């Protein structure tokens, strides 16, 4: 009933293609995250689903009905805005029941829903206050409560956590996910923060310049990035992408011809290894020298120069390695990814050499 | 030493303010308790004598009544029009800048010029209004010469001039409203009218208060057009308080009585401003 389908949807502003032929499906009751850098068109997709923008081309279906030209209020969707869009002159309670009043829900039901929603998001104490008297986290909850109070099966969220501090953000991530599962809502959630995408989503759609770059479960995006862009976007620190060169015994890292890292030719190909998959090993690892070491508590992020390239290594615990220290790097045979340097597309890895481990 | 520098810096402005604002204001208050001096009879203290005179002056009451009707007739209408125009030109519409400019033009014109334009509109037989009425066979009418229509004619003209000015304030206020508010309301199913009544208008309240105070003051202080159009006539039917003060002071040279009238006008304005702030502030939402 609450499935959202986009068919070849485009939105052009003059010559700018904000959204360019996007087709997607948000399954009912699932949490779909639209992920991407700023100006990749993810918010526009959300606004197209909400009906705040009309697509230039393509069709939008909600629950099997074509809603492409339907007014927002007829689509039965709720929306949480990045700025929360609370009405500053209304109290928290009035903000939450705004839509119910508009739709002339009878007073007893309104009160009942208000009480339930307020308990659900923990706002019972502050119902009489104005938004200006609330903390950022509380305002966020009011916006959430307003969206939930409408009891729509679909909730659209446009970077709802980007105005909160890191600690609060973590708490709200957990809460939003729990709410979504408890109420069985279909959520389409826009964010540029890959941590939010990874931790909350059932499915992630990674967007780039108005197009879908990759779609899949969070673990798919992490384990099988389809392009260099996807590889760089998911994970912190980002995946190491180092240019390869041809060597006598296989492909080598550019500027470090002694140690082959892959069988076959290297030129025109890019090797990707996640920092958490790189280990400090002895012989016969890839030799490099430490450029900097950043201690994070649970682990230390080492910046290591190998030939002309730089690799980040996430080493557990504290490592007393000053700049200039000589290290050798290694990774498991299944760890590396291979990309075409020109197109950025993922290449098959079947010719991988067993690596020095 | 610091104090000396401070005062030295303040002195030029202070001299001007005291000389041309504060001293005359105080002098006016003092003068209202004295009789008008002449060459033979110097001015002397008469207490509230001038005020007693004022209470019995039928022209004063007539003019005060005119002014109240004038305020009542122009302020709400021009504010309503201003909001309407602001909402209209805030939307995406073709040639928006041109429409905005067109609405604002009357504000830029001097009142004297406006009065001259409208004089042509209201001229019997050859004026625009009569020409238009003639199309439907209506008889010619002396709009400004008839005590029954003259005040209404002035009101229409002043609304025409003021609404565009107030529109600018509303336009600025509208543009400071985040567009997400309207989008959120739309998604919640609110109609445009509902959004205006429940969200936009309450959020415009600070602007409304500001405009209301200004409009009230304007309705008492704007009398330039009377010099061109009616000179307060016929039979004081279009005279306003400030114009009457001008007549008393500079046509009849009764400076003491003019001072009395001025004090009354100032007290009236101060009272109105206080009431407005007090009443409206309760319903004004300040962020």
Coordinates of N, CA, C and O in Angstrom, one line a residue, chain B residues 45-161:
Chain B
X45 N -0.4 85.0 31.7 CA -0.7 83.6 32.1 C -2.2 83.5 32.3 O -2.8 84.3 33.1
X46 N -2.9 82.6 31.6 CA -4.3 82.4 31.8 C -4.7 81.0 32.2 O -5.8 80.6 32.1
X47 N -3.7 80.2 32.7 CA -4.0 78.8 33.1 C -4.6 78.0 32.0 O -4.1 78.0 30.9
X48 N -5.7 77.4 32.3 CA -6.4 76.5 31.3 C -7.4 77.2 30.4 O -8.2 76.6 29.8
X49 N -7.2 78.6 30.4 CA -8.2 79.4 29.6 C -8.3 78.9 28.1 O -9.4 78.8 27.6
X50 N -7.1 78.7 27.5 CA -7.1 78.2 26.1 C -7.8 76.9 25.9 O -8.5 76.6 24.9
X51 N -7.7 76.0 26.9 CA -8.3 74.7 26.9 C -9.8 74.8 27.0 O -10.5 74.0 26.3
X52 N -10.2 75.7 27.8 CA -11.7 75.9 28.0 C -12.3 76.4 26.7 O -13.3 76.0 26.2
X53 N -11.5 77.3 26.0 CA -11.9 77.8 24.7 C -12.1 76.7 23.7 O -13.0 76.6 22.9
X54 N -11.0 75.9 23.7 CA -11.0 74.7 22.8 C -12.2 73.8 23.0 O -12.8 73.4 22.0
X55 N -12.6 73.6 24.2 CA -13.7 72.7 24.5 C -15.0 73.2 23.9 O -15.9 72.4 23.6
X56 N -15.0 74.5 23.7 CA -16.3 75.1 23.2 C -16.2 75.5 21.7 O -17.1 76.1 21.2
X57 N -15.0 75.2 21.1 CA -14.8 75.5 19.7 C -15.4 74.5 18.8 O -14.9 73.4 18.7
X58 N -16.6 74.8 18.1 CA -17.2 73.8 17.3 C -16.3 73.4 16.1 O -16.4 72.2 15.7
X59 N -15.5 74.3 15.6 CA -14.6 73.9 14.5 C -13.6 72.8 14.9 O -13.3 71.8 14.2
X60 N -13.1 73.0 16.2 CA -12.2 71.9 16.7 C -12.8 70.6 16.7 O -12.3 69.6 16.2
X61 N -14.0 70.5 17.2 CA -14.7 69.2 17.3 C -15.0 68.7 15.9 O -14.9 67.5 15.7
X62 N -15.4 69.5 15.1 CA -15.7 69.1 13.7 C -14.4 68.5 13.0 O -14.4 67.4 12.4
X63 N -13.3 69.3 13.2 CA -12.0 68.8 12.6 C -11.5 67.5 13.2 O -11.1 66.6 12.5
X64 N -11.7 67.4 14.5 CA -11.3 66.2 15.2 C -12.1 65.0 14.7 O -11.5 63.9 14.4
X65 N -13.4 65.2 14.6 CA -14.3 64.2 14.1 C -13.8 63.8 12.7 O -13.7 62.6 12.4
X66 N -13.6 64.8 11.8 CA -13.1 64.5 10.5 C -11.9 63.6 10.5 O -11.7 62.7 9.8
X67 N -10.9 64.0 11.4 CA -9.7 63.3 11.5 C -9.9 61.8 11.9 O -9.2 60.9 11.4
X68 N -10.8 61.6 12.9 CA -11.0 60.3 13.3 C -11.6 59.4 12.2 O -11.2 58.3 11.9
X69 N -12.6 60.0 11.5 CA -13.2 59.3 10.3 C -12.1 59.0 9.3 O -12.1 57.9 8.7
X70 N -11.3 60.0 9.1 CA -10.2 59.9 8.1 C -9.3 58.7 8.4 O -9.0 57.9 7.6
X71 N -8.9 58.7 9.7 CA -8.0 57.6 10.2 C -8.7 56.2 10.0 O -8.1 55.3 9.5
X72 N -9.9 56.2 10.5 CA -10.7 54.9 10.4 C -10.9 54.5 9.0 O -10.9 53.3 8.7
X73 N -11.1 55.4 8.1 CA -11.4 55.1 6.7 C -10.1 54.7 5.9 O -10.2 53.9 5.0
X74 N -9.0 55.3 6.3 CA -7.8 55.0 5.5 C -6.9 53.8 6.0 O -6.4 53.0 5.3
X75 N -6.8 53.7 7.4 CA -5.8 52.8 7.9 C -6.1 51.3 7.6 O -5.3 50.7 7.0
X76 N -7.3 50.8 8.0 CA -7.5 49.4 7.8 C -7.5 49.1 6.3 O -6.9 48.0 5.9
X77 N -8.1 49.9 5.5 CA -8.1 49.6 4.1 C -6.7 49.6 3.5 O -6.4 48.7 2.7
X78 N -5.9 50.6 3.8 CA -4.6 50.6 3.2 C -3.7 49.4 3.7 O -2.9 48.9 2.9
X79 N -3.9 49.0 4.9 CA -3.2 47.9 5.4 C -3.6 46.6 4.7 O -2.8 45.8 4.3
X80 N -4.9 46.4 4.6 CA -5.4 45.2 3.9 C -4.9 45.2 2.5 O -4.5 44.1 2.0
X81 N -5.0 46.3 1.8 CA -4.5 46.4 0.4 C -3.0 46.1 0.4 O -2.6 45.4 -0.5
X82 N -2.3 46.6 1.3 CA -0.8 46.4 1.3 C -0.5 44.9 1.5 O 0.4 44.4 0.7
X83 N -1.2 44.2 2.4 CA -0.9 42.8 2.6 C -1.3 42.1 1.3 O -0.5 41.2 0.8
X84 N -2.4 42.4 0.7 CA -2.9 41.7 -0.5 C -1.8 41.9 -1.6 O -1.4 40.9 -2.3
X85 N -1.4 43.1 -1.8 CA -0.4 43.4 -2.9 C 0.9 42.7 -2.6 O 1.5 42.2 -3.5
X86 N 1.3 42.7 -1.3 CA 2.6 42.1 -1.0 C 2.6 40.6 -1.3 O 3.5 40.0 -1.8
X87 N 1.5 39.9 -0.8 CA 1.4 38.5 -1.1 C 1.4 38.2 -2.6 O 2.0 37.3 -3.1
X88 N 0.7 39.1 -3.3 CA 0.6 38.9 -4.8 C 1.9 39.1 -5.4 O 2.3 38.2 -6.2
X89 N 2.7 40.1 -5.1 CA 4.0 40.3 -5.8 C 5.1 39.5 -5.2 O 6.2 39.5 -5.7
X90 N 4.8 38.8 -4.1 CA 5.8 37.9 -3.5 C 5.8 36.6 -4.3 O 6.8 35.8 -4.2
X91 N 4.7 36.3 -4.9 CA 4.6 35.0 -5.7 C 5.5 35.1 -6.9 O 5.9 36.2 -7.3
X92 N 5.7 34.0 -7.5 CA 6.4 34.0 -8.8 C 5.4 34.4 -9.9 O 4.4 33.6 -10.1
X93 N 5.6 35.5 -10.4 CA 4.7 35.9 -11.5 C 5.5 36.7 -12.5 O 6.5 37.3 -12.2
X94 N 5.0 36.7 -13.8 CA 5.8 37.3 -14.8 C 5.9 38.8 -14.5 O 5.0 39.4 -14.0
X95 N 7.0 39.4 -14.9 CA 7.3 40.8 -14.7 C 7.1 41.3 -13.3 O 6.4 42.3 -13.0
X96 N 7.5 40.5 -12.4 CA 7.3 40.7 -10.9 C 7.9 42.1 -10.5 O 7.3 42.9 -9.8
X97 N 9.1 42.4 -11.0 CA 9.8 43.6 -10.6 C 9.0 44.8 -11.0 O 8.8 45.8 -10.3
X98 N 8.4 44.7 -12.2 CA 7.6 45.8 -12.8 C 6.4 46.0 -12.0 O 6.0 47.2 -11.7
X99 N 5.7 44.9 -11.6 CA 4.5 45.1 -10.8 C 4.8 45.7 -9.5 O 4.1 46.6 -9.0
X100 N 5.9 45.3 -8.9 CA 6.3 45.8 -7.6 C 6.6 47.3 -7.7 O 6.1 48.1 -6.9
X101 N 7.3 47.7 -8.8 CA 7.6 49.1 -9.0 C 6.3 49.9 -9.1 O 6.2 51.0 -8.6
X102 N 5.4 49.3 -9.9 CA 4.2 50.0 -10.2 C 3.4 50.3 -8.9 O 2.9 51.4 -8.7
X103 N 3.4 49.3 -8.0 CA 2.7 49.5 -6.7 C 3.4 50.5 -5.8 O 2.8 51.2 -5.0
X104 N 4.7 50.6 -6.0 CA 5.4 51.5 -5.1 C 5.5 52.9 -5.6 O 5.7 53.9 -4.8
X105 N 5.2 53.1 -6.9 CA 5.3 54.5 -7.5 C 4.6 55.6 -6.7 O 5.2 56.6 -6.5
X106 N 3.3 55.4 -6.3 CA 2.6 56.5 -5.6 C 3.4 57.0 -4.4 O 3.3 58.1 -4.1
X107 N 4.1 56.0 -3.8 CA 4.9 56.4 -2.6 C 6.0 57.4 -2.9 O 6.3 58.3 -2.1
X108 N 6.6 57.2 -4.0 CA 7.7 58.1 -4.4 C 7.3 59.5 -4.7 O 8.0 60.5 -4.5
X109 N 6.0 59.6 -5.2 CA 5.6 60.9 -5.6 C 5.3 61.8 -4.4 O 4.9 61.4 -3.4
X110 N 5.7 63.1 -4.5 CA 5.4 64.1 -3.5 C 3.8 64.2 -3.3 O 3.1 64.1 -4.3
X111 N 3.4 64.4 -2.1 CA 1.9 64.5 -1.9 C 1.3 65.6 -2.7 O 0.2 65.5 -3.1
X112 N 2.1 66.7 -2.9 CA 1.6 67.9 -3.7 C 1.3 67.4 -5.1 O 0.2 67.7 -5.7
X113 N 2.2 66.6 -5.7 CA 2.0 66.1 -7.0 C 0.8 65.2 -7.1 O 0.0 65.3 -8.0
X114 N 0.7 64.3 -6.1 CA -0.4 63.4 -6.0 C -1.7 64.2 -6.0 O -2.7 63.9 -6.7
X115 N -1.8 65.2 -5.1 CA -3.0 66.0 -5.0 C -3.4 66.6 -6.3 O -4.5 66.7 -6.7
X116 N -2.4 67.1 -7.1 CA -2.6 67.7 -8.4 C -3.2 66.7 -9.4 O -4.1 67.0 -10.1
X117 N -2.6 65.5 -9.3 CA -3.2 64.5 -10.2 C -4.6 64.2 -9.9 O -5.5 64.1 -10.8
X118 N -4.9 64.0 -8.6 CA -6.2 63.6 -8.2 C -7.2 64.8 -8.4 O -8.4 64.5 -8.6
X119 N -6.7 66.0 -8.4 CA -7.5 67.1 -8.6 C -8.2 67.0 -10.0 O -9.4 67.2 -10.2
X120 N -7.4 66.5 -11.0 CA -7.9 66.3 -12.3 C -8.9 65.2 -12.4 O -9.9 65.2 -13.1
X121 N -8.7 64.2 -11.6 CA -9.6 63.0 -11.5 C -11.0 63.5 -11.0 O -12.0 63.1 -11.5
X122 N -11.0 64.4 -10.0 CA -12.2 64.7 -9.3 C -12.9 66.0 -10.0 O -14.0 66.3 -9.6
X123 N -12.2 66.7 -10.9 CA -12.8 67.9 -11.5 C -14.2 67.6 -12.1 O -14.3 66.6 -12.8
X124 N -15.2 68.4 -11.7 CA -16.5 68.1 -12.3 C -16.5 68.1 -13.8 O -15.7 68.9 -14.4
X125 N -17.3 67.3 -14.5 CA -17.5 67.2 -15.9 C -16.2 66.8 -16.7 O -16.3 65.8 -17.4
X126 N -15.1 67.4 -16.5 CA -14.0 67.0 -17.4 C -13.0 66.1 -16.7 O -12.1 65.5 -17.3
X127 N -13.2 65.8 -15.4 CA -12.4 64.9 -14.6 C -12.6 63.5 -15.0 O -13.6 63.1 -15.6
X128 N -11.6 62.6 -14.7 CA -11.6 61.2 -15.1 C -12.9 60.5 -14.5 O -13.6 59.8 -15.2
X129 N -13.2 60.8 -13.2 CA -14.3 60.2 -12.6 C -15.6 60.5 -13.3 O -16.4 59.7 -13.6
X130 N -15.8 61.8 -13.6 CA -17.0 62.2 -14.2 C -17.1 61.7 -15.7 O -18.2 61.3 -16.1
X131 N -16.0 61.7 -16.3 CA -15.9 61.2 -17.7 C -16.4 59.8 -17.7 O -17.2 59.4 -18.6
X132 N -15.9 59.0 -16.8 CA -16.2 57.6 -16.7 C -17.7 57.4 -16.4 O -18.4 56.6 -17.0
X133 N -18.2 58.2 -15.4 CA -19.6 58.1 -15.1 C -20.5 58.5 -16.2 O -21.6 58.0 -16.4
X134 N -20.0 59.5 -17.1 CA -20.8 59.9 -18.2 C -21.1 58.8 -19.2 O -22.1 58.8 -19.8
X135 N -20.2 57.8 -19.2 CA -20.4 56.7 -20.1 C -21.7 56.0 -19.8 O -22.3 55.4 -20.6
X136 N -22.0 56.0 -18.5 CA -23.3 55.3 -18.1 C -24.4 56.3 -17.9 O -25.4 56.0 -17.3
X137 N -24.2 57.5 -18.4 CA -25.2 58.5 -18.4 C -25.5 59.2 -17.0 O -26.5 59.8 -16.8
X138 N -24.5 59.0 -16.1 CA -24.7 59.6 -14.7 C -24.4 61.1 -14.8 O -23.6 61.5 -15.6
X139 N -25.1 61.9 -14.0 CA -24.9 63.3 -14.1 C -23.5 63.7 -13.4 O -23.0 62.9 -12.7
X140 N -23.1 64.9 -13.8 CA -21.8 65.4 -13.3 C -22.0 65.7 -11.8 O -23.1 66.0 -11.3
X141 N -20.9 65.6 -11.0 CA -20.9 65.8 -9.6 C -19.7 66.6 -9.2 O -18.6 66.3 -9.6
X142 N -19.9 67.5 -8.3 CA -18.8 68.3 -7.8 C -18.2 67.6 -6.6 O -18.6 67.8 -5.4
X143 N -17.3 66.6 -6.8 CA -16.9 65.7 -5.8 C -16.2 66.4 -4.6 O -16.5 66.1 -3.4
X144 N -15.4 67.4 -4.9 CA -14.7 68.0 -3.8 C -15.5 69.2 -3.2 O -15.1 69.8 -2.2
X145 N -16.5 69.6 -3.9 CA -17.3 70.7 -3.4 C -18.5 70.3 -2.6 O -19.2 71.1 -2.0
X146 N -18.7 69.0 -2.5 CA -19.9 68.5 -1.8 C -19.4 68.0 -0.4 O -18.6 67.1 -0.3
X147 N -19.9 68.6 0.7 CA -19.4 68.2 2.0 C -19.7 66.7 2.3 O -19.0 66.1 3.1
X148 N -20.6 66.1 1.6 CA -20.9 64.7 1.8 C -19.9 63.8 1.1 O -19.8 62.7 1.6
X149 N -19.2 64.2 0.1 CA -18.3 63.3 -0.6 C -16.8 63.7 -0.4 O -16.0 62.9 -0.7
X150 N -16.6 64.9 0.0 CA -15.2 65.4 -0.1 C -14.2 64.6 0.8 O -13.1 64.2 0.3
X151 N -14.7 64.2 2.0 CA -13.7 63.5 2.9 C -13.5 62.1 2.3 O -12.3 61.6 2.3
X152 N -14.5 61.4 1.8 CA -14.3 60.1 1.2 C -13.3 60.2 0.0 O -12.5 59.3 -0.2
X153 N -13.5 61.3 -0.8 CA -12.6 61.5 -2.0 C -11.1 61.5 -1.5 O -10.2 60.9 -2.1
X154 N -10.9 62.3 -0.4 CA -9.5 62.4 0.1 C -9.0 61.0 0.6 O -7.9 60.7 0.4
X155 N -9.9 60.3 1.2 CA -9.5 59.0 1.8 C -9.0 58.1 0.6 O -8.0 57.4 0.8
X156 N -9.8 58.0 -0.4 CA -9.4 57.1 -1.6 C -8.0 57.5 -2.0 O -7.2 56.6 -2.3
X157 N -7.8 58.8 -2.2 CA -6.5 59.3 -2.7 C -5.4 58.8 -1.7 O -4.3 58.4 -2.1
X158 N -5.6 59.0 -0.4 CA -4.5 58.7 0.6 C -4.3 57.2 0.6 O -3.1 56.8 0.7
X159 N -5.4 56.4 0.5 CA -5.2 54.9 0.5 C -4.3 54.6 -0.7 O -3.4 53.8 -0.6
X160 N -4.6 55.2 -1.9 CA -3.9 55.0 -3.1 C -2.4 55.3 -2.9 O -1.5 54.5 -3.4
X161 N -2.1 56.3 -2.1 CA -0.7 56.7 -1.9 C 0.0 55.8 -0.9 O 1.1 55.5 -1.0

